[in-house]
Amino acid sequence: MDTRPFLIVAIDGGAASGKSSTARALSARFHLLHVDTGSFYRAVTAVLLRRGIGATDAARIEAEVAGLRLSTHIAGRSAGMEINGEMIPDAEIRGAAVNGAVSHVAALPAVRAALLAYQRGQEGVARAGGFRGLVMEGRDIGSVIFPSAPCRFFLHADPAERARRRAQEGGQDAIAVRDQLDSSRKAAPLACPEGAVAVDTTHHNLEEVVALLSRPIAEHLGV
Ligand code: CDP
């Protein structure tokens, strides 16, 4: 039996706060399964848009999400969510239409409920895949999905710096609008969970942020 510790790392934060690049680097350093839950909300939104359903049509969305079949495809160290057996292409989930709709879709309790068990189930996926743990990023990981995770972080940065980073990645994204919607919604609003370590990444590069988060992770894993 494998008696090595298995660690869950939760990283929450606003749009373009540095979650994804930090999570990817930690995944590589400690062999953790990387789970980007934003991509799940984006994929669900893309499928709804394909079906011609408006982002605020709560009744139709509720009916549709209940029927979605969700499965996981591991590529490298990352968990991708398939919907009815299909991985929705990256260009589609990161395009302008999804950027504009995703926060409305993610605010609906029925959508969050449909993804809850699936997200928690990634722990089993990581264990079965031989990973030493998982690093999951999103908006409510340390508060709702894994509130007892031993390592919980909340990344933030000045709005101007975040806008600069997103522009550098290319693409059209009104991150301030999404943050406003994400922070003010009733269901699992974006906020630093109690007991989580808040990290301001405005004046720190990726390497510095990764080094900071690595210390407690290494301690928990005993490496
Ligand atoms: O990459 P970026 O930070 O711009 O966003 P993302 O992590 O891909 O998330 C896209 C959207 O999904 C967010 O603006 C939220 O509306 C929603 N989301 C959420 O509600 N809960 C999560 N755990 C993750 C994302």
Short mmCIF file of C-alpha atoms and ligand atoms in Angstrom, two decimals:
data_model
loop_
_atom_site.label_atom_id
_atom_site.label_comp_id
_atom_site.label_asym_id
_atom_site.label_seq_id
_atom_site.Cartn_x
_atom_site.Cartn_y
_atom_site.Cartn_z
CA MET A 1 0.00 0.00 0.00
CA ASP A 2 1.17 3.53 -0.80
CA THR A 3 1.61 5.32 2.53
CA ARG A 4 3.02 8.55 1.15
CA PRO A 5 0.94 11.64 2.00
CA PHE A 6 -1.62 12.82 -0.56
CA LEU A 7 -2.10 16.59 -0.59
CA ILE A 8 -4.90 18.84 -1.79
CA VAL A 9 -3.84 22.39 -2.69
CA ALA A 10 -6.60 24.97 -3.30
CA ILE A 11 -5.85 28.19 -5.19
CA ASP A 12 -8.56 30.80 -5.57
CA GLY A 13 -8.46 34.31 -7.00
CA GLY A 14 -9.88 36.77 -9.48
CA ALA A 15 -9.41 36.79 -13.24
CA ALA A 16 -5.78 36.91 -14.38
CA SER A 17 -4.48 36.89 -10.80
CA GLY A 18 -1.84 34.29 -11.72
CA LYS A 19 -3.68 31.15 -10.61
CA SER A 20 -3.14 29.04 -13.72
CA SER A 21 0.56 29.60 -14.25
CA THR A 22 1.21 29.14 -10.53
CA ALA A 23 -0.89 25.96 -10.38
CA ARG A 24 0.83 24.53 -13.46
CA ALA A 25 4.28 25.18 -11.99
CA LEU A 26 3.33 23.59 -8.65
CA SER A 27 1.85 20.62 -10.48
CA ALA A 28 5.15 20.05 -12.27
CA ARG A 29 7.32 20.56 -9.20
CA PHE A 30 5.40 18.23 -6.87
CA HIS A 31 3.69 15.87 -9.32
CA LEU A 32 0.18 17.07 -8.45
CA LEU A 33 -2.77 16.70 -10.80
CA HIS A 34 -3.61 20.19 -12.12
CA VAL A 35 -7.34 20.94 -12.15
CA ASP A 36 -8.49 24.25 -13.65
CA THR A 37 -12.14 24.53 -12.61
CA GLY A 38 -12.55 27.76 -14.59
CA SER A 39 -12.16 25.65 -17.71
CA PHE A 40 -15.11 23.51 -16.51
CA TYR A 41 -17.42 26.51 -16.18
CA ARG A 42 -16.14 27.72 -19.54
CA ALA A 43 -16.81 24.36 -21.23
CA VAL A 44 -20.37 24.18 -19.87
CA THR A 45 -20.96 27.75 -21.07
CA ALA A 46 -19.61 26.92 -24.55
CA VAL A 47 -21.96 23.95 -24.87
CA LEU A 48 -24.95 26.07 -23.80
CA LEU A 49 -24.03 28.76 -26.33
CA ARG A 50 -23.69 26.10 -29.05
CA ARG A 51 -27.25 25.04 -28.25
CA GLY A 52 -28.45 28.63 -28.63
CA ILE A 53 -29.24 29.06 -24.94
CA GLY A 54 -28.78 32.56 -23.52
CA ALA A 55 -26.49 33.01 -20.48
CA THR A 56 -29.35 34.39 -18.38
CA ASP A 57 -31.99 31.83 -19.37
CA ALA A 58 -31.89 30.13 -15.95
CA ALA A 59 -34.76 27.72 -16.55
CA ARG A 60 -33.33 26.26 -19.77
CA ILE A 61 -29.79 26.15 -18.37
CA GLU A 62 -31.01 24.25 -15.33
CA ALA A 63 -32.71 21.68 -17.54
CA GLU A 64 -29.67 21.32 -19.84
CA VAL A 65 -26.93 20.98 -17.20
CA ALA A 66 -28.79 18.18 -15.46
CA GLY A 67 -28.41 16.08 -18.62
CA LEU A 68 -24.70 16.66 -19.28
CA ARG A 69 -22.45 13.61 -18.96
CA LEU A 70 -19.11 14.65 -17.46
CA SER A 71 -15.91 12.62 -17.65
CA THR A 72 -12.20 13.32 -17.24
CA HIS A 73 -9.39 13.14 -19.76
CA ILE A 74 -5.88 13.45 -18.32
CA ALA A 75 -3.39 15.11 -20.64
CA GLY A 76 0.10 15.24 -19.13
CA ARG A 77 -0.52 16.44 -15.57
CA SER A 78 -3.81 18.25 -16.28
CA ALA A 79 -7.37 17.05 -15.87
CA GLY A 80 -9.65 18.10 -18.72
CA MET A 81 -13.43 17.84 -18.50
CA GLU A 82 -15.23 16.08 -21.34
CA ILE A 83 -18.89 16.85 -21.89
CA ASN A 84 -20.81 13.97 -23.44
CA GLY A 85 -17.45 12.49 -24.41
CA GLU A 86 -16.05 15.63 -26.05
CA MET A 87 -13.22 17.93 -24.96
CA ILE A 88 -14.40 21.42 -25.95
CA PRO A 89 -11.52 23.09 -27.85
CA ASP A 90 -9.46 25.66 -25.97
CA ALA A 91 -10.02 28.34 -28.62
CA GLU A 92 -13.76 28.03 -28.05
CA ILE A 93 -13.76 28.08 -24.24
CA ARG A 94 -11.36 31.06 -24.13
CA GLY A 95 -13.08 33.05 -26.88
CA ALA A 96 -14.96 36.34 -26.51
CA ALA A 97 -18.45 34.76 -26.46
CA VAL A 98 -17.62 32.52 -23.50
CA ASN A 99 -15.72 35.32 -21.72
CA GLY A 100 -18.85 37.44 -21.88
CA ALA A 101 -21.25 34.71 -20.74
CA VAL A 102 -19.38 32.51 -18.27
CA SER A 103 -19.87 34.57 -15.10
CA HIS A 104 -23.64 34.69 -15.66
CA VAL A 105 -23.75 30.92 -16.11
CA ALA A 106 -21.44 30.30 -13.12
CA ALA A 107 -23.68 32.39 -10.86
CA LEU A 108 -26.55 29.90 -11.20
CA PRO A 109 -26.82 27.51 -8.22
CA ALA A 110 -27.96 24.67 -10.53
CA VAL A 111 -24.74 24.96 -12.56
CA ARG A 112 -22.57 25.00 -9.44
CA ALA A 113 -24.47 22.01 -8.05
CA ALA A 114 -24.01 20.09 -11.31
CA LEU A 115 -20.22 20.54 -11.07
CA LEU A 116 -19.76 20.04 -7.32
CA ALA A 117 -19.46 16.25 -7.13
CA TYR A 118 -17.47 16.16 -10.36
CA GLN A 119 -14.89 18.58 -8.92
CA ARG A 120 -14.61 16.66 -5.64
CA GLY A 121 -14.25 13.48 -7.67
CA GLN A 122 -10.94 14.76 -9.07
CA GLU A 123 -9.32 13.63 -5.83
CA GLY A 124 -10.10 10.02 -6.81
CA VAL A 125 -8.85 10.67 -10.34
CA ALA A 126 -5.56 11.99 -8.96
CA ARG A 127 -5.13 9.06 -6.58
CA ALA A 128 -5.90 6.52 -9.30
CA GLY A 129 -3.41 8.27 -11.61
CA GLY A 130 -0.59 7.94 -9.08
CA PHE A 131 -0.28 11.68 -8.37
CA ARG A 132 0.99 12.91 -5.00
CA GLY A 133 -2.02 15.17 -4.69
CA LEU A 134 -3.93 17.72 -6.69
CA VAL A 135 -3.74 21.45 -7.18
CA MET A 136 -7.17 22.85 -7.98
CA GLU A 137 -7.73 26.45 -9.01
CA GLY A 138 -10.94 28.47 -9.16
CA ARG A 139 -13.12 30.83 -7.17
CA ASP A 140 -14.58 28.62 -4.42
CA ILE A 141 -12.10 25.76 -4.01
CA GLY A 142 -10.91 26.68 -0.52
CA SER A 143 -14.38 27.75 0.58
CA VAL A 144 -16.81 25.20 -0.93
CA ILE A 145 -15.12 22.37 -2.83
CA PHE A 146 -12.27 21.47 -0.46
CA PRO A 147 -12.69 23.69 2.66
CA SER A 148 -10.48 21.37 4.72
CA ALA A 149 -7.61 21.25 2.23
CA PRO A 150 -4.33 21.61 4.19
CA CYS A 151 -2.98 24.23 1.75
CA ARG A 152 -5.37 26.98 0.68
CA PHE A 153 -4.20 30.13 -1.09
CA PHE A 154 -5.92 33.24 -2.41
CA LEU A 155 -4.06 35.17 -5.12
CA HIS A 156 -4.81 38.78 -5.89
CA ALA A 157 -3.22 41.63 -7.84
CA ASP A 158 -3.98 45.22 -8.78
CA PRO A 159 -6.68 45.45 -11.48
CA ALA A 160 -4.33 47.34 -13.82
CA GLU A 161 -1.65 44.66 -13.53
CA ARG A 162 -4.21 41.90 -14.15
CA ALA A 163 -5.55 43.70 -17.23
CA ARG A 164 -1.97 44.02 -18.49
CA ARG A 165 -1.32 40.28 -18.00
CA ARG A 166 -4.53 39.26 -19.78
CA ALA A 167 -3.81 41.64 -22.68
CA GLN A 168 -0.35 40.10 -22.97
CA GLU A 169 -1.95 36.66 -23.35
CA GLY A 170 -4.03 38.08 -26.21
CA GLY A 171 -7.78 37.81 -26.57
CA GLN A 172 -10.67 39.95 -25.51
CA ASP A 173 -11.63 39.75 -21.86
CA ALA A 174 -13.44 42.24 -19.63
CA ILE A 175 -11.92 40.88 -16.45
CA ALA A 176 -13.19 43.72 -14.24
CA VAL A 177 -16.78 42.95 -15.25
CA ARG A 178 -16.31 39.23 -14.52
CA ASP A 179 -14.72 39.96 -11.15
CA GLN A 180 -17.61 42.21 -10.23
CA LEU A 181 -20.15 39.51 -11.16
CA ASP A 182 -18.13 36.76 -9.45
CA SER A 183 -17.70 38.72 -6.21
CA SER A 184 -21.28 39.92 -5.91
CA ARG A 185 -23.17 36.70 -6.70
CA LYS A 186 -25.05 34.86 -3.93
CA ALA A 187 -23.79 31.35 -4.75
CA ALA A 188 -20.15 30.81 -3.73
CA PRO A 189 -18.92 34.39 -4.31
CA LEU A 190 -15.26 35.07 -5.00
CA ALA A 191 -13.63 35.95 -1.67
CA CYS A 192 -10.59 34.99 0.34
CA PRO A 193 -11.77 32.02 2.45
CA GLU A 194 -11.19 32.21 6.19
CA GLY A 195 -7.86 30.67 7.09
CA ALA A 196 -6.48 30.80 3.53
CA VAL A 197 -3.12 32.44 2.83
CA ALA A 198 -3.63 35.63 0.79
CA VAL A 199 -0.83 36.46 -1.65
CA ASP A 200 -0.56 39.77 -3.51
CA THR A 201 1.14 38.95 -6.82
CA THR A 202 1.21 42.53 -8.19
CA HIS A 203 4.93 43.03 -7.64
CA HIS A 204 6.06 39.41 -7.68
CA ASN A 205 6.97 37.37 -10.70
CA LEU A 206 5.85 33.79 -11.23
CA GLU A 207 9.04 32.32 -9.79
CA GLU A 208 8.66 34.27 -6.55
CA VAL A 209 5.01 33.31 -6.11
CA VAL A 210 5.76 29.66 -6.81
CA ALA A 211 8.62 29.72 -4.30
CA LEU A 212 6.34 31.18 -1.64
CA LEU A 213 3.60 28.57 -2.14
CA SER A 214 6.10 25.74 -2.45
CA ARG A 215 7.33 26.02 1.13
CA PRO A 216 4.17 24.83 2.95
CA ILE A 217 3.47 22.28 0.18
CA ALA A 218 6.92 20.73 0.54
CA GLU A 219 6.45 20.64 4.30
CA HIS A 220 3.14 18.79 4.01
CA LEU A 221 4.56 16.33 1.51
CA GLY A 222 7.72 15.85 3.56
CA VAL A 223 10.02 16.58 0.60
O1 CDP B 1 -8.63 32.45 -16.20
P1 CDP B 1 -9.53 33.42 -15.52
O2 CDP B 1 -9.08 33.74 -14.16
O3 CDP B 1 -9.84 34.59 -16.36
O4 CDP B 1 -10.97 32.74 -15.35
P2 CDP B 1 -11.30 31.24 -15.13
O5 CDP B 1 -10.59 30.73 -13.92
O6 CDP B 1 -11.11 30.52 -16.41
O7 CDP B 1 -12.86 31.27 -14.77
C1 CDP B 1 -13.83 31.73 -15.67
C2 CDP B 1 -15.11 32.05 -14.92
O8 CDP B 1 -15.66 30.83 -14.39
C3 CDP B 1 -14.96 32.97 -13.73
O9 CDP B 1 -15.01 34.34 -14.08
C4 CDP B 1 -16.15 32.55 -12.85
O10 CDP B 1 -17.34 33.20 -13.27
C5 CDP B 1 -16.31 31.07 -13.14
N1 CDP B 1 -15.73 30.20 -12.11
C6 CDP B 1 -16.45 29.98 -10.96
O11 CDP B 1 -17.51 30.56 -10.78
N2 CDP B 1 -16.00 29.11 -10.01
C7 CDP B 1 -14.83 28.47 -10.18
N3 CDP B 1 -14.42 27.60 -9.25
C8 CDP B 1 -14.05 28.70 -11.33
C9 CDP B 1 -14.51 29.59 -12.29
#
